[in-house]
Structures are given as C-alpha cells and as structure tokens.
Short mmCIF file of N, CA and C in Angstrom, two decimals:
data_model
loop_
_atom_site.label_atom_id
_atom_site.label_comp_id
_atom_site.label_asym_id
_atom_site.label_seq_id
_atom_site.Cartn_x
_atom_site.Cartn_y
_atom_site.Cartn_z
N UNK A 1 4.63 -58.23 164.39
CA UNK A 1 6.13 -58.07 163.51
C UNK A 1 6.50 -56.44 163.25
N UNK A 2 8.11 -56.49 163.55
CA UNK A 2 7.67 -55.19 163.37
C UNK A 2 8.65 -54.01 162.73
N UNK A 3 8.24 -53.29 161.52
CA UNK A 3 8.53 -53.05 160.18
C UNK A 3 9.83 -52.64 160.78
N UNK A 4 11.58 -53.27 160.01
CA UNK A 4 12.77 -53.21 159.89
C UNK A 4 12.65 -52.03 158.59
N UNK A 5 13.97 -50.80 159.17
CA UNK A 5 14.10 -49.37 157.97
C UNK A 5 15.65 -49.81 156.73
N UNK A 6 15.17 -49.87 156.12
CA UNK A 6 16.61 -49.96 155.07
C UNK A 6 16.68 -48.90 154.90
N UNK A 7 18.56 -49.20 154.91
CA UNK A 7 19.38 -48.26 154.17
C UNK A 7 19.46 -47.93 152.66
N UNK A 8 19.72 -46.97 152.25
CA UNK A 8 20.35 -47.47 150.91
C UNK A 8 22.01 -46.20 150.76
N UNK A 9 22.50 -46.89 150.26
CA UNK A 9 23.78 -46.05 149.79
C UNK A 9 24.77 -46.51 150.88
N UNK A 10 24.87 -47.71 151.69
CA UNK A 10 25.26 -48.47 152.86
C UNK A 10 25.56 -47.16 154.10
N UNK A 11 26.42 -48.10 154.70
CA UNK A 11 26.52 -46.65 155.72
C UNK A 11 26.76 -45.63 156.39
N UNK A 12 26.83 -44.93 157.27
CA UNK A 12 26.72 -43.87 157.38
C UNK A 12 29.10 -43.53 157.24
N UNK A 13 28.68 -42.40 156.55
CA UNK A 13 29.89 -41.71 156.21
C UNK A 13 30.79 -41.35 157.20
N UNK A 14 32.08 -43.09 157.25
CA UNK A 14 32.84 -41.80 159.04
C UNK A 14 33.89 -40.87 158.58
N UNK A 15 34.17 -40.25 159.54
CA UNK A 15 35.00 -39.02 159.00
C UNK A 15 36.12 -39.66 158.58
N UNK A 16 37.19 -38.29 157.89
CA UNK A 16 37.92 -38.64 157.39
C UNK A 16 39.38 -39.43 158.33
N UNK A 17 39.64 -40.93 157.61
CA UNK A 17 40.76 -41.47 158.53
C UNK A 17 41.88 -41.25 158.12
N UNK A 18 42.77 -40.47 157.58
CA UNK A 18 43.42 -39.93 157.15
C UNK A 18 44.50 -40.33 157.71
N UNK A 19 45.66 -40.88 157.58
CA UNK A 19 46.67 -40.96 159.09
C UNK A 19 48.00 -39.91 158.96
N UNK A 20 47.88 -38.37 160.67
CA UNK A 20 49.40 -37.88 159.82
C UNK A 20 50.42 -38.37 159.19
N UNK A 21 50.65 -37.21 158.50
CA UNK A 21 52.34 -37.99 158.31
C UNK A 21 53.50 -38.32 159.60
N UNK A 22 54.34 -39.41 158.95
CA UNK A 22 54.28 -39.64 160.08
C UNK A 22 56.53 -39.36 160.22
N UNK A 23 57.41 -39.43 160.37
CA UNK A 23 58.83 -38.80 160.17
C UNK A 23 59.26 -39.07 159.39
N UNK A 24 58.95 -40.44 158.45
CA UNK A 24 58.82 -40.83 157.41
C UNK A 24 58.63 -40.84 156.42
N UNK A 25 57.30 -40.44 156.11
CA UNK A 25 56.71 -39.45 155.28
C UNK A 25 57.10 -38.18 155.09
N UNK A 26 58.01 -37.54 156.37
CA UNK A 26 58.80 -35.97 155.49
C UNK A 26 59.88 -36.20 155.50
N UNK A 27 60.66 -37.32 154.41
CA UNK A 27 62.09 -37.46 153.85
C UNK A 27 63.28 -37.10 154.78
N UNK A 28 62.90 -36.87 156.31
CA UNK A 28 63.65 -36.93 157.15
C UNK A 28 63.57 -35.24 157.72
N UNK A 29 62.45 -35.02 157.54
CA UNK A 29 62.34 -33.36 158.22
C UNK A 29 61.52 -33.55 159.42
N UNK A 30 61.59 -32.46 160.58
CA UNK A 30 61.04 -32.68 161.47
C UNK A 30 59.51 -33.46 161.51
N UNK A 31 58.94 -34.15 162.82
CA UNK A 31 57.24 -33.99 162.35
C UNK A 31 56.36 -32.57 162.91
N UNK A 32 55.88 -32.46 161.74
CA UNK A 32 55.23 -31.16 161.95
C UNK A 32 53.65 -31.34 161.51
N UNK A 33 52.91 -30.38 162.14
CA UNK A 33 51.74 -30.41 161.78
C UNK A 33 51.36 -29.94 160.40
N UNK A 34 52.11 -29.61 159.92
CA UNK A 34 52.00 -28.52 158.48
C UNK A 34 52.07 -29.77 157.20
N UNK A 35 53.09 -30.61 157.73
CA UNK A 35 53.19 -31.66 156.75
C UNK A 35 54.55 -31.23 155.70
N UNK A 36 55.42 -30.12 156.15
CA UNK A 36 56.69 -29.46 156.03
C UNK A 36 57.20 -30.62 156.17
N UNK A 37 57.97 -30.71 155.09
CA UNK A 37 58.48 -32.30 154.70
C UNK A 37 60.32 -32.02 153.26
N UNK A 38 60.69 -32.80 152.99
CA UNK A 38 62.37 -32.73 152.44
C UNK A 38 61.72 -33.66 151.00
N UNK A 39 60.77 -34.08 150.79
CA UNK A 39 60.61 -34.93 149.60
C UNK A 39 60.17 -34.66 148.18
N UNK A 40 59.11 -32.99 148.35
CA UNK A 40 59.15 -33.08 147.05
C UNK A 40 57.46 -32.05 147.33
N UNK A 41 57.33 -31.07 146.76
CA UNK A 41 56.18 -30.63 146.51
C UNK A 41 56.09 -29.19 146.25
N UNK A 42 55.74 -28.06 146.92
CA UNK A 42 55.71 -25.96 145.92
C UNK A 42 56.42 -26.28 147.66
N UNK A 43 57.04 -25.10 146.78
CA UNK A 43 57.89 -24.34 147.90
C UNK A 43 57.34 -23.03 149.27
N UNK A 44 57.50 -23.46 150.16
CA UNK A 44 57.17 -22.84 151.34
C UNK A 44 57.70 -21.11 151.46
N UNK A 45 56.60 -19.72 150.95
CA UNK A 45 56.91 -19.09 151.18
C UNK A 45 56.51 -18.17 152.08
N UNK A 46 55.33 -18.32 152.69
CA UNK A 46 54.63 -17.74 154.07
C UNK A 46 54.65 -19.03 155.28
N UNK A 47 55.80 -19.46 155.94
CA UNK A 47 55.78 -20.15 156.55
C UNK A 47 55.26 -19.85 158.03
N UNK A 48 54.34 -21.00 158.23
CA UNK A 48 53.56 -20.56 160.18
C UNK A 48 54.26 -19.90 160.63
N UNK A 49 53.87 -19.42 161.57
CA UNK A 49 54.35 -18.34 162.50
C UNK A 49 55.29 -19.21 163.69
N UNK A 50 54.48 -20.01 163.76
CA UNK A 50 55.26 -21.25 165.19
C UNK A 50 56.66 -21.81 164.45
N UNK A 51 56.61 -22.02 163.06
CA UNK A 51 57.37 -23.07 162.19
C UNK A 51 58.97 -23.23 162.80
N UNK A 52 59.30 -22.44 163.66
CA UNK A 52 60.02 -22.32 164.36
C UNK A 52 60.35 -23.38 165.95
N UNK A 53 59.31 -23.73 166.41
CA UNK A 53 58.84 -24.19 166.83
C UNK A 53 59.31 -26.04 167.00
N UNK A 54 59.44 -26.57 165.27
CA UNK A 54 59.42 -27.85 164.62
C UNK A 54 60.76 -28.02 164.24
N UNK A 55 61.54 -27.40 163.34
CA UNK A 55 62.51 -27.09 162.51
C UNK A 55 63.20 -26.35 163.46
N UNK A 56 64.73 -26.10 163.11
CA UNK A 56 65.47 -25.40 164.02
C UNK A 56 66.36 -24.45 163.13
N UNK A 57 65.96 -22.70 162.73
CA UNK A 57 65.62 -21.35 162.57
C UNK A 57 67.23 -21.02 162.47
N UNK A 58 67.61 -20.31 161.92
CA UNK A 58 68.91 -19.57 161.28
C UNK A 58 68.16 -18.36 162.75
N UNK A 59 69.83 -17.68 163.61
CA UNK A 59 68.81 -16.74 163.92
C UNK A 59 67.90 -15.45 163.13
N UNK A 60 68.67 -14.79 162.19
CA UNK A 60 67.76 -14.63 161.61
C UNK A 60 66.58 -14.94 160.51
N UNK A 61 65.96 -16.32 160.02
CA UNK A 61 65.27 -17.13 159.84
C UNK A 61 64.00 -15.63 158.74
N UNK A 62 63.15 -14.90 160.06
CA UNK A 62 62.05 -14.07 159.78
C UNK A 62 62.86 -12.47 158.97
N UNK A 63 64.05 -13.05 158.64
CA UNK A 63 64.82 -11.19 157.70
C UNK A 63 64.49 -11.79 156.23
N UNK A 64 64.19 -12.91 156.39
CA UNK A 64 64.03 -13.12 154.14
C UNK A 64 62.46 -13.20 153.95
N UNK A 65 62.57 -12.93 152.56
CA UNK A 65 61.45 -13.33 152.43
C UNK A 65 61.15 -14.19 151.05
N UNK A 66 61.81 -15.54 150.79
CA UNK A 66 61.12 -16.04 150.02
C UNK A 66 61.01 -17.55 150.58
N UNK A 67 61.63 -18.55 150.20
CA UNK A 67 60.62 -19.59 151.02
C UNK A 67 61.87 -20.40 151.13
N UNK A 68 61.70 -21.69 151.94
CA UNK A 68 62.06 -22.08 153.39
C UNK A 68 63.30 -23.02 152.65
N UNK A 69 64.54 -22.82 152.84
CA UNK A 69 65.39 -24.06 152.91
C UNK A 69 65.68 -24.21 153.90
N UNK A 70 66.74 -25.77 154.11
CA UNK A 70 67.59 -26.85 154.81
C UNK A 70 68.79 -26.35 154.40
N UNK A 71 69.97 -25.88 155.01
CA UNK A 71 71.31 -25.69 155.10
C UNK A 71 72.02 -27.15 154.99
N UNK A 72 72.73 -27.55 154.85
CA UNK A 72 73.94 -28.42 154.89
C UNK A 72 74.17 -28.97 156.55
N UNK A 73 74.18 -27.61 156.97
CA UNK A 73 74.32 -27.70 158.64
C UNK A 73 72.50 -28.41 159.55
N UNK A 74 71.56 -28.38 158.44
CA UNK A 74 70.38 -29.46 159.20
C UNK A 74 69.82 -27.55 159.85
N UNK A 75 70.36 -26.86 159.57
CA UNK A 75 69.45 -25.38 160.03
C UNK A 75 68.00 -25.51 158.81
N UNK A 76 67.55 -24.51 159.38
CA UNK A 76 66.14 -24.10 157.79
C UNK A 76 66.83 -22.32 157.77
N UNK A 77 66.74 -21.85 156.89
CA UNK A 77 66.81 -20.65 156.39
C UNK A 77 65.98 -20.51 156.14
N UNK A 78 65.57 -19.20 154.96
CA UNK A 78 64.92 -18.53 154.14
C UNK A 78 65.61 -17.76 152.93
N UNK A 79 65.13 -17.90 151.65
CA UNK A 79 65.86 -17.10 150.68
C UNK A 79 65.27 -15.38 151.41
N UNK A 80 66.05 -14.80 149.71
CA UNK A 80 65.62 -13.47 150.04
C UNK A 80 66.24 -12.43 151.33
N UNK A 81 66.95 -12.46 151.22
CA UNK A 81 67.73 -12.36 152.10
C UNK A 81 69.19 -10.97 151.73
N UNK A 82 69.04 -10.88 150.61
CA UNK A 82 70.00 -9.84 150.39
C UNK A 82 71.00 -10.73 150.20
N UNK A 83 71.56 -11.56 150.45
CA UNK A 83 73.47 -12.66 151.04
C UNK A 83 72.84 -14.37 150.38
N UNK A 84 73.43 -15.15 150.62
CA UNK A 84 73.19 -16.42 150.16
C UNK A 84 71.85 -16.77 151.69
N UNK A 85 71.36 -17.81 151.51
CA UNK A 85 70.40 -18.29 152.59
C UNK A 85 70.69 -18.69 154.01
N UNK A 86 72.05 -19.70 153.04
CA UNK A 86 72.87 -20.31 154.45
C UNK A 86 74.14 -20.17 154.35
N UNK A 87 74.14 -18.51 154.69
CA UNK A 87 75.71 -18.17 154.49
C UNK A 87 75.82 -18.49 155.79
N UNK A 88 77.56 -19.41 156.13
CA UNK A 88 77.40 -19.57 157.50
C UNK A 88 76.95 -20.79 158.07
N UNK A 89 76.72 -21.75 157.36
CA UNK A 89 75.97 -22.83 157.64
C UNK A 89 76.29 -24.39 156.28
N UNK A 90 77.07 -23.43 155.68
CA UNK A 90 77.14 -24.83 155.32
C UNK A 90 77.11 -24.47 153.51
N UNK A 91 76.16 -23.79 153.23
CA UNK A 91 75.88 -23.58 151.99
C UNK A 91 74.00 -24.07 151.94
N UNK A 92 73.14 -24.64 151.10
CA UNK A 92 72.02 -24.68 150.67
C UNK A 92 71.96 -26.14 150.31
N UNK A 93 71.10 -26.82 151.35
CA UNK A 93 70.89 -28.45 150.72
C UNK A 93 69.91 -28.79 149.91
N UNK A 94 68.71 -28.01 150.37
CA UNK A 94 67.57 -28.46 149.27
C UNK A 94 66.92 -27.55 149.76
N UNK A 95 65.20 -27.63 148.90
CA UNK A 95 64.46 -26.35 149.69
C UNK A 95 63.62 -27.43 150.12
N UNK A 96 62.69 -26.74 151.61
CA UNK A 96 61.51 -27.35 152.18
C UNK A 96 60.21 -27.19 151.77
N UNK A 97 59.27 -28.62 151.56
CA UNK A 97 58.57 -28.22 150.75
C UNK A 97 57.41 -27.93 151.79
N UNK A 98 55.39 -28.30 151.13
CA UNK A 98 54.37 -28.15 151.51
C UNK A 98 53.34 -29.32 150.49
#
C-alpha cells in the first residue's frame, strides 16, 4: 500500500478571481482599465496618460492641473485651468472617481 500525503489548510490558493468592473459598475462611465467611474470614491488628480482613449476629453484637457470632472455634454475635463473646467460644454455635471 502506497502512503498518501495529507495537506493541511485546504487546497492550493487560486489566483484572485475578482471580476473586472462591468460598465454597470461604473455608473455610466465608459469601460476602462482604471476603474474610473461616476459612482463615488476619490477624485482623480493624476489621470492615466491614455485616459482620453477611454473617455472623450475636451480639447484642452491636459491644460488643467486639478481633478477630472464630467461636463453636462458628456465630455471629460479637469479643474485648475483658470476658468470653469466645462466652460462651453454646458457646465460641470459631477466629478470622476476612482
């Protein structure tokens, strides 16, 4: 009879199986690999360099040095431009979060 080994502590841990956020989890924000959303969380002061590949940004997006905001027309802007971040885009609707 061949000896059998026994394990304590259960089976081998599996890699994290946390699902990626679905568009519904982002409260209407475009699907993106950063988890940027309209639900709530922390303001985004240092957006990823390719953020405008996932969101439609205002032309002068990178001129801002503040946090990301959603304009009433659906475009994304940043505060800290010296004027209202969504001037010419219907005003600011809300912040963008991570």
